[in-house]
Each structure stands twice: as structure tokens, then as C-alpha cells.
CSV table of C-alpha atoms in Angstrom, one decimal:
chain,number,residue,atom,x,y,z
A,1,MET,CA,-134.0,58.0,-32.2
A,2,LEU,CA,-134.3,56.2,-35.5
A,3,ASP,CA,-137.6,54.8,-36.6
A,4,ALA,CA,-137.4,51.3,-37.8
A,5,ARG,CA,-136.9,51.0,-41.6
A,6,SER,CA,-135.6,54.6,-41.9
A,7,LEU,CA,-134.1,55.7,-45.2
A,8,LEU,CA,-131.4,58.3,-44.6
A,9,VAL,CA,-129.6,60.8,-46.7
A,10,TYR,CA,-125.8,60.6,-46.5
A,11,CYS,CA,-124.0,63.9,-47.2
A,12,THR,CA,-121.0,66.0,-46.2
A,13,THR,CA,-121.2,69.2,-44.2
A,14,ASN,CA,-121.2,71.5,-47.2
A,15,GLN,CA,-124.3,69.7,-48.5
A,16,ALA,CA,-126.2,69.4,-45.3
A,17,LEU,CA,-128.4,72.5,-45.4
A,18,ARG,CA,-129.6,71.7,-48.9
A,19,CYS,CA,-130.2,68.0,-48.0
A,20,ALA,CA,-132.0,68.7,-44.6
A,21,PRO,CA,-135.4,69.6,-46.1
A,22,ILE,CA,-135.3,66.4,-48.3
A,23,ALA,CA,-134.4,64.2,-45.3
A,24,ASP,CA,-136.7,65.8,-42.7
A,25,ARG,CA,-139.7,63.5,-43.2
A,26,PRO,CA,-141.3,60.5,-41.5
A,27,HIS,CA,-139.0,57.5,-41.7
A,28,GLY,CA,-136.3,59.8,-43.1
A,29,GLY,CA,-133.1,61.3,-41.6
A,30,LEU,CA,-129.7,62.7,-42.3
A,31,VAL,CA,-126.1,61.3,-41.9
A,32,VAL,CA,-123.5,64.0,-42.2
A,33,ALA,CA,-119.7,63.5,-42.6
A,34,PRO,CA,-117.0,66.2,-42.4
A,35,HIS,CA,-116.1,68.1,-45.5
A,36,GLN,CA,-112.4,67.9,-46.1
A,37,GLY,CA,-111.8,66.5,-42.6
A,38,ASP,CA,-113.3,69.5,-40.8
A,39,GLU,CA,-114.7,67.9,-37.7
A,40,ARG,CA,-115.3,71.2,-35.9
A,41,GLY,CA,-117.4,72.4,-38.9
A,42,LEU,CA,-119.4,69.2,-38.8
A,43,LEU,CA,-120.2,69.6,-35.1
A,44,GLU,CA,-121.2,73.3,-35.6
A,45,THR,CA,-123.5,72.3,-38.5
A,46,ALA,CA,-125.1,69.6,-36.4
A,47,ALA,CA,-125.8,72.2,-33.6
A,48,TYR,CA,-127.3,74.6,-36.2
A,49,LEU,CA,-129.5,71.9,-37.6
A,50,ARG,CA,-130.8,70.8,-34.2
A,51,GLY,CA,-131.2,74.4,-33.0
A,52,ARG,CA,-132.1,77.2,-35.3
A,53,ALA,CA,-132.9,75.0,-38.4
A,54,ARG,CA,-135.2,72.8,-36.2
A,55,PHE,CA,-134.4,69.7,-38.1
A,56,GLY,CA,-136.8,67.2,-36.6
A,57,ALA,CA,-135.8,63.9,-38.2
A,58,PRO,CA,-133.0,61.6,-36.9
A,59,LEU,CA,-129.5,63.2,-37.3
A,60,LEU,CA,-126.3,61.1,-37.2
A,61,LEU,CA,-122.7,62.1,-37.6
A,62,ASP,CA,-120.0,60.0,-39.2
A,63,ALA,CA,-116.5,61.0,-38.4
A,64,ALA,CA,-115.3,59.1,-41.5
A,65,ARG,CA,-111.8,58.6,-40.2
A,66,TYR,CA,-111.8,55.3,-42.2
A,67,ALA,CA,-111.8,57.2,-45.5
A,68,GLY,CA,-109.2,58.9,-47.7
A,69,PRO,CA,-105.5,58.3,-48.3
A,70,ASP,CA,-104.7,59.0,-44.6
A,71,ARG,CA,-107.4,56.8,-43.2
A,72,LEU,CA,-106.9,55.3,-39.8
A,73,PRO,CA,-106.8,51.5,-39.1
A,74,ALA,CA,-109.2,49.7,-36.9
A,75,SER,CA,-106.7,49.7,-34.1
A,76,ALA,CA,-106.9,53.5,-33.7
A,77,PRO,CA,-108.5,54.5,-30.4
A,78,PHE,CA,-111.8,56.3,-30.3
A,79,ASN,CA,-111.7,60.1,-29.6
A,80,PRO,CA,-113.5,60.7,-26.3
A,81,ARG,CA,-114.3,64.3,-27.4
A,82,TRP,CA,-116.1,63.0,-30.5
A,83,LEU,CA,-118.2,60.6,-28.5
A,84,ARG,CA,-119.0,63.3,-25.8
A,85,ARG,CA,-120.0,66.0,-28.3
A,86,GLN,CA,-122.5,63.7,-30.1
A,87,ARG,CA,-124.1,63.0,-26.7
A,88,GLU,CA,-124.2,66.7,-25.7
A,89,LEU,CA,-126.0,67.4,-29.0
A,90,GLY,CA,-128.6,64.8,-28.1
A,91,LEU,CA,-127.6,62.6,-31.1
A,92,PRO,CA,-127.0,58.9,-31.5
A,93,VAL,CA,-123.4,58.1,-30.6
A,94,LEU,CA,-121.5,56.7,-33.6
A,95,THR,CA,-117.9,55.5,-33.0
A,96,ASP,CA,-115.1,57.2,-35.0
A,97,SER,CA,-113.8,53.8,-36.1
A,98,GLY,CA,-110.8,53.1,-38.4
A,99,TYR,CA,-110.9,50.8,-41.4
A,100,VAL,CA,-111.1,47.0,-40.9
A,101,ASP,CA,-109.0,45.4,-43.5
A,102,ALA,CA,-109.3,41.8,-44.7
A,103,GLY,CA,-108.1,39.4,-42.0
A,104,ASP,CA,-107.9,42.1,-39.3
A,105,GLU,CA,-109.9,40.2,-36.7
A,106,ARG,CA,-108.1,41.9,-33.9
A,107,GLY,CA,-109.1,45.3,-35.2
A,108,LEU,CA,-112.7,44.2,-35.7
A,109,ALA,CA,-112.9,42.7,-32.2
A,110,GLY,CA,-111.3,45.9,-30.8
A,111,ILE,CA,-113.9,48.2,-32.2
A,112,LEU,CA,-116.7,46.0,-30.9
A,113,HIS,CA,-115.3,45.5,-27.5
A,114,ARG,CA,-114.6,49.3,-27.0
A,115,THR,CA,-118.1,50.0,-28.1
A,116,MET,CA,-119.5,47.7,-25.5
A,117,ALA,CA,-118.1,50.0,-22.9
A,118,ILE,CA,-119.9,53.0,-24.2
A,119,PRO,CA,-123.6,53.2,-23.2
A,120,ASP,CA,-126.0,53.2,-26.2
A,121,ALA,CA,-123.2,53.6,-28.8
A,122,VAL,CA,-123.3,52.3,-32.4
A,123,ALA,CA,-120.1,50.6,-33.6
A,124,VAL,CA,-119.2,51.9,-37.1
A,125,LEU,CA,-117.6,49.0,-39.0
A,126,PRO,CA,-115.9,50.2,-42.3
A,127,LEU,CA,-115.2,46.8,-43.9
A,128,HIS,CA,-113.1,45.3,-46.6
A,129,PRO,CA,-115.7,43.4,-48.8
A,130,ALA,CA,-114.0,40.1,-47.9
A,131,TRP,CA,-115.8,40.3,-44.6
A,132,LEU,CA,-119.1,39.7,-46.4
A,133,ARG,CA,-117.9,37.7,-49.5
A,134,ASP,CA,-115.6,35.1,-47.9
A,135,ARG,CA,-117.2,32.4,-45.8
A,136,LEU,CA,-114.4,32.3,-43.2
A,137,HIS,CA,-114.4,36.1,-42.8
A,138,LEU,CA,-118.2,36.1,-42.6
A,139,ASN,CA,-118.3,33.4,-39.9
A,140,VAL,CA,-115.7,35.4,-37.8
A,141,LEU,CA,-117.7,38.6,-38.3
A,142,THR,CA,-121.1,37.2,-37.4
A,143,GLY,CA,-119.5,35.4,-34.4
A,144,HIS,CA,-118.1,38.7,-33.0
A,145,LEU,CA,-121.4,40.5,-33.7
A,146,ARG,CA,-123.4,38.0,-31.7
A,147,ALA,CA,-120.9,38.1,-28.9
A,148,ALA,CA,-120.7,41.9,-28.6
A,149,ALA,CA,-124.5,42.4,-29.1
A,150,VAL,CA,-124.1,46.1,-29.9
A,151,PRO,CA,-125.7,48.0,-32.8
A,152,VAL,CA,-123.5,48.3,-35.8
A,153,ALA,CA,-123.3,50.7,-38.8
A,154,LEU,CA,-121.7,49.0,-41.8
A,155,VAL,CA,-119.6,50.8,-44.4
A,156,LEU,CA,-118.4,48.7,-47.3
A,157,GLU,CA,-115.3,49.3,-49.5
A,158,ALA,CA,-115.5,49.0,-53.2
A,159,ARG,CA,-114.5,50.8,-56.4
A,160,ALA,CA,-118.2,51.2,-57.3
A,161,ASP,CA,-121.3,49.5,-55.8
A,162,PRO,CA,-120.1,46.8,-53.3
A,163,PHE,CA,-123.4,44.9,-53.9
A,164,ALA,CA,-122.4,44.3,-57.5
A,165,LEU,CA,-119.7,42.0,-56.1
A,166,ASP,CA,-120.6,38.3,-55.7
A,167,GLY,CA,-121.3,37.4,-52.1
A,168,CYS,CA,-122.0,40.8,-50.7
A,169,VAL,CA,-125.8,40.5,-50.7
A,170,PRO,CA,-125.9,37.0,-49.0
A,171,GLY,CA,-123.2,38.3,-46.6
A,172,LEU,CA,-125.3,41.3,-45.6
A,173,LEU,CA,-128.3,39.0,-45.1
A,174,ALA,CA,-126.3,36.9,-42.8
A,175,VAL,CA,-125.3,40.0,-40.8
A,176,LEU,CA,-128.9,41.1,-40.6
A,177,GLY,CA,-129.7,37.7,-39.2
A,178,CYS,CA,-127.3,38.1,-36.2
A,179,GLY,CA,-129.9,39.6,-33.9
A,180,VAL,CA,-128.3,43.0,-33.5
A,181,PRO,CA,-129.6,46.3,-34.9
A,182,VAL,CA,-127.8,47.0,-38.2
A,183,LEU,CA,-127.5,50.3,-40.1
A,184,LEU,CA,-126.0,50.6,-43.6
A,185,LEU,CA,-124.1,53.7,-44.4
A,186,ARG,CA,-122.8,55.0,-47.8
A,187,CYS,CA,-125.2,53.0,-50.0
A,188,ASP,CA,-127.4,53.4,-53.1
A,189,LEU,CA,-130.5,51.4,-54.1
A,190,SER,CA,-129.4,48.4,-52.0
A,191,SER,CA,-130.4,50.5,-49.1
A,192,LEU,CA,-134.0,49.5,-50.0
A,193,GLY,CA,-133.1,45.8,-50.1
A,194,ALA,CA,-131.4,46.1,-46.7
A,195,LEU,CA,-134.5,47.7,-45.2
A,196,CYS,CA,-136.8,45.1,-46.7
A,197,HIS,CA,-134.6,42.4,-45.0
A,198,GLY,CA,-134.6,44.0,-41.6
A,199,ALA,CA,-132.0,46.8,-41.4
A,200,VAL,CA,-133.0,49.5,-38.9
A,201,ALA,CA,-131.8,52.2,-41.3
A,202,ALA,CA,-129.9,52.7,-44.5
A,203,ALA,CA,-128.3,55.8,-45.9
A,204,VAL,CA,-128.0,56.8,-49.6
A,205,GLY,CA,-125.1,59.0,-50.6
A,206,THR,CA,-125.7,62.3,-52.5
A,207,VAL,CA,-122.9,61.6,-55.0
A,208,ALA,CA,-121.1,58.4,-56.2
A,209,ALA,CA,-118.2,58.9,-53.8
A,210,LEU,CA,-120.6,58.8,-50.8
A,211,ARG,CA,-122.4,55.7,-52.0
A,212,HIS,CA,-119.6,53.4,-51.0
A,213,LEU,CA,-116.1,53.6,-49.4
A,214,ALA,CA,-113.6,54.1,-52.1
A,215,PRO,CA,-110.3,52.3,-51.9
A,216,ARG,CA,-107.2,54.4,-51.3
A,217,GLU,CA,-106.1,54.1,-55.0
A,218,ALA,CA,-109.6,54.9,-56.4
A,219,ASP,CA,-110.0,57.0,-59.5
A,220,GLY,CA,-111.1,60.7,-59.3
A,221,VAL,CA,-114.6,62.3,-59.4
A,222,ARG,CA,-117.2,60.7,-61.7
A,223,PRO,CA,-119.8,62.6,-63.7
A,224,PRO,CA,-123.2,62.9,-61.9
A,225,SER,CA,-125.7,60.0,-62.3
A,226,THR,CA,-129.3,59.6,-61.1
A,227,ILE,CA,-131.8,56.9,-60.7
A,228,PHE,CA,-133.8,55.7,-63.7
A,229,ARG,CA,-136.8,54.3,-61.9
A,230,PRO,CA,-137.9,51.7,-64.6
A,231,THR,CA,-134.6,50.0,-64.2
A,232,MET,CA,-134.0,50.8,-60.6
A,233,SER,CA,-130.4,51.7,-61.3
A,234,TYR,CA,-128.1,54.7,-61.3
A,235,ARG,CA,-127.4,55.9,-64.9
A,236,ARG,CA,-125.5,58.9,-66.2
A,237,ILE,CA,-127.8,61.5,-67.8
A,238,SER,CA,-126.0,61.1,-71.1
A,239,ALA,CA,-126.8,57.3,-71.1
A,240,ILE,CA,-130.5,58.1,-70.4
A,241,GLN,CA,-130.5,60.6,-73.3
A,242,ARG,CA,-129.0,58.1,-75.7
A,243,ALA,CA,-131.4,55.4,-74.7
A,244,LYS,CA,-134.4,57.7,-75.2
A,245,ARG,CA,-133.3,58.4,-78.8
A,246,SER,CA,-133.5,54.7,-79.6
A,247,ARG,CA,-136.8,54.2,-77.7
A,248,PRO,CA,-138.8,57.4,-77.6
A,249,ASP,CA,-141.7,56.2,-75.6
A,250,PRO,CA,-142.9,59.2,-73.4
A,251,ARG,CA,-144.4,56.9,-70.8
A,252,LEU,CA,-140.9,55.5,-70.2
A,253,TRP,CA,-138.9,58.7,-69.8
A,254,SER,CA,-141.3,61.2,-68.2
A,255,CYS,CA,-141.0,61.8,-64.4
A,256,ASP,CA,-143.6,63.3,-62.1
A,257,CYS,CA,-141.3,63.8,-59.1
A,258,PRO,CA,-141.2,67.4,-57.8
A,259,VAL,CA,-137.8,68.0,-59.4
A,260,CYS,CA,-138.7,66.8,-62.9
A,261,ALA,CA,-142.3,68.0,-62.8
A,262,GLY,CA,-143.5,65.9,-65.7
A,263,ARG,CA,-140.5,66.5,-67.9
A,264,ASP,CA,-138.5,63.7,-69.6
A,265,LEU,CA,-135.6,62.7,-67.3
A,266,ASP,CA,-133.0,63.8,-69.9
A,267,TRP,CA,-133.9,67.4,-69.3
A,268,MET,CA,-130.8,67.5,-67.1
A,269,ALA,CA,-128.6,66.9,-70.1
A,270,GLY,CA,-128.7,70.6,-70.9
A,271,LEU,CA,-126.9,71.4,-67.6
A,272,GLY,CA,-123.2,71.2,-66.9
A,273,ASP,CA,-121.8,68.6,-64.5
A,274,ARG,CA,-121.7,70.9,-61.5
A,275,GLU,CA,-125.2,72.3,-62.2
A,276,ARG,CA,-126.5,68.7,-62.8
A,277,GLU,CA,-125.3,67.4,-59.4
A,278,VAL,CA,-128.1,68.9,-57.3
A,279,PRO,CA,-131.1,68.0,-59.4
A,280,ALA,CA,-129.7,64.6,-60.1
A,281,PHE,CA,-129.6,63.8,-56.4
A,282,GLU,CA,-132.9,65.5,-55.6
A,283,HIS,CA,-134.6,63.4,-58.3
A,284,ALA,CA,-132.9,60.2,-57.0
A,285,ALA,CA,-134.0,61.0,-53.4
A,286,ALA,CA,-137.6,61.5,-54.5
A,287,VAL,CA,-137.6,58.1,-56.3
A,288,LEU,CA,-136.0,56.4,-53.4
A,289,PHE,CA,-138.4,57.7,-50.8
A,290,ALA,CA,-141.3,56.8,-53.0
A,291,LEU,CA,-140.0,53.3,-53.4
A,292,ARG,CA,-139.4,53.0,-49.7
A,293,ASP,CA,-143.0,54.0,-48.9
A,294,GLU,CA,-144.3,51.5,-51.6
A,295,LEU,CA,-142.2,48.7,-50.3
A,296,LEU,CA,-142.5,49.3,-46.5
A,297,GLY,CA,-145.4,51.7,-45.9
A,298,ASP,CA,-148.3,50.9,-43.6
A,299,GLY,CA,-146.3,48.4,-41.6
A,300,ARG,CA,-146.0,45.8,-44.3
A,301,PRO,CA,-144.5,42.6,-43.0
A,302,LEU,CA,-140.8,42.1,-43.9
A,303,PRO,CA,-141.3,38.8,-45.8
A,304,ARG,CA,-143.8,40.5,-48.1
A,305,ALA,CA,-141.5,43.5,-48.6
A,306,ALA,CA,-138.5,41.2,-49.3
A,307,ARG,CA,-140.5,39.3,-51.9
A,308,ASP,CA,-141.8,42.6,-53.5
A,309,TRP,CA,-138.2,43.9,-53.6
A,310,ALA,CA,-136.9,40.8,-55.3
A,311,ALA,CA,-139.7,40.9,-57.9
A,312,ARG,CA,-139.0,44.5,-58.6
A,313,CYS,CA,-135.3,43.7,-59.1
A,314,ALA,CA,-136.2,41.0,-61.6
A,315,GLY,CA,-138.5,43.3,-63.5
A,316,ALA,CA,-135.9,46.1,-63.6
A,317,ALA,CA,-133.3,43.7,-64.9
A,318,PHE,CA,-135.7,42.7,-67.7
A,319,ARG,CA,-136.2,46.3,-68.7
A,320,GLU,CA,-132.5,46.9,-68.8
A,321,ARG,CA,-132.1,44.2,-71.3
A,322,GLN,CA,-135.0,45.7,-73.4
A,323,LEU,CA,-133.1,48.9,-73.5
A,324,GLY,CA,-129.8,47.2,-74.5
A,325,TRP,CA,-128.1,48.0,-71.2
A,326,THR,CA,-125.9,45.6,-69.3
A,327,VAL,CA,-127.9,44.3,-66.4
A,328,THR,CA,-126.9,45.9,-63.1
A,329,PRO,CA,-125.3,43.1,-61.1
A,330,MET,CA,-126.9,44.4,-57.9
A,331,LEU,CA,-130.4,43.6,-59.3
A,332,ARG,CA,-129.4,40.0,-60.1
A,333,HIS,CA,-127.9,39.5,-56.6
A,334,TRP,CA,-131.0,40.8,-54.8
A,335,ARG,CA,-133.3,38.8,-57.1
A,336,GLU,CA,-131.4,35.6,-56.3
A,337,ALA,CA,-131.4,36.3,-52.6
A,338,GLY,CA,-135.2,36.9,-52.5
A,339,PRO,CA,-137.8,34.5,-51.2
A,340,ASN,CA,-138.5,31.7,-53.7
A,341,PRO,CA,-136.2,33.1,-56.4
A,342,VAL,CA,-137.2,30.3,-58.9
A,343,ASP,CA,-140.7,32.0,-59.1
A,344,LEU,CA,-139.1,35.2,-60.4
A,345,ARG,CA,-137.0,33.8,-63.3
A,346,LEU,CA,-139.6,34.4,-66.0
A,347,ALA,CA,-139.0,38.1,-65.6
A,348,SER,CA,-135.3,37.9,-65.9
């Protein structure tokens, strides 16, 4: 089962074998979704990871029936075979829920009530962002969560980072205060904020399309980006390269992670987009796991972790301004949601 405060890697089946060694670590784990809707291939990959590959960290499967142009609505029934196969593989049982659109209280309640009838199941809740941003939606959501009292795994819809939207961070904190175990799927750096505020686990996507739930009408594939640790934000390699030219301080750009091995982070600029994708994620994962251990290692109390996270967000926003970058809204929202935010404004 999941360790508390676990940071997971979210990938698709075709990426799973490469991601498994990265995720197989204390307080780590892997969430795998089907590649191009191939549920059979997903289940076979999970069996291989648990068997011959001896993957020892928590392994979760996400049917992702809520994603894509043909996504299912929240009213769609669960597939008994999907639930049974997860249990047979000895995995946590995640429901194959459909998408919960804004105002679809009946669909939300249906997912939670059906999950209550499944022993030890986790209700996957793929949500329109209004469920966190709008006060009435949030009151309905938290009321149903308290009444159902089942673990939930949230997936948030947005064109880019949902936590860049006003209201999503406070809404998530309200959900985390409901007294039910909460997982966060398809996320980016906000995974760390969620863990610092009490989430059981949070999963970071390998590519931009897996770091949130894209709307049906979303644009196509985006160029690879990676985490620039000083600003705690995802940036395209080309943007990092341009910023380095205007501020060539080696202490700012060099990275000692196993992927970069002391090189300046823009070394990936010499690779094509397809070649860049793997090292960009491997670097990002190394940064994220390091931050997770710094924030939450050695059993640090959550109030202290939450304050440290807010302070780091404030400092990262300050460095973004120094570099002439637009401040990442996610940093501002987490800073403002932190304990005693007034104390942090000098760094903003």
C-alpha cells in the first residue's frame, strides 16, 4: 500500500518500463494509464512489473476513461472486470470513473456511492475546475466527500496547470481538510504542495499532457519542458537557454542531478524534441524527489512542511522576476495559501 506523503510518477504504458526504476524508491511509486486506450496492454504491463521486473514500490493503474475526445461521463458504470483485475494483481483498486462536469452533482454522488460498495476502493474523481474554484460547487463536493468517507483520487481539468487558476489551491486545501484520504493524479510541482498539506500521495506526469486533464478541445502536443529548480517551475529548454545568455552565472544554471551530472541545464538544447523528452523528465523527477525529501523527510510535521513550501514558493517567484520571467501563478497561489502569508511578502 501507499506510504504517507508518497510522490508518484504518472506515465502511460509505453513509458512504464523506463519510469519504473525512477519511481521504485522509498516514498515513491508509479501510476500507469493505458497507451492509446489499450487496457489489456496496461494490465499485462502491470503484471510484468509486479512479477518479473520485481517493482517493489506502490503501483496504481488509472483507466483514464475520463480523458480524450470520447471520454465517458460520470454516470457511466464501473467495469467489474477492471476492478477485479486490479485486485487479482494485488494492487490498490481505483475506479474507472467518467468525467464530472461542472454542476453534475448526480454524477459526482453516483461515483462516490458506487465506490462505497467496493471494499477498499479509491474513487477517481476527474473534475471540472469549478468544483474547486466555485464556492457552491466546493461546498457540494466537500459535503459528498464527508458523507461517503471513501478515499479519493482527484484529476483536475485545465488547458495547462489547474493550480494556476484562481481558487484551485484553496479549494484543494478544503478537500484535504475533509477527513478522507486524498490522492492527486496528473500533477506537476503542486504535487509537493499537496503533500505538505496532507495528501496521502500525488503523481507527477512525465509530459505536459499527463500533468493535468486536457479539455476535449485542447491544443496538440507541446515541446518538452523541465523543472528549473531555482524558480521551481517548468520551463522550455529554449527559455532556459535564453535566460542563461543574459545572466551567465554558473552557480545558477549548473545541475548536479544524475542526469545533468554537473552540466548547465541547457545542455538539452542540443537535442531534438523527441530526444529531449526523456532526459527532461528524468531531470525533473530527480529535482522533485529531492525537494520531496527536503520538505517532508525524517517525519517533519505538516505545519512546518507547509510553511517551508510557502516560503520556497515566495523565493522562487522572486527569482523569476530577477530573470525577467513572468511569475508562475501557481507559486503565488501556494504562497498566499501558506501559514502566515504576510510574513513571506518581503520575498515576493
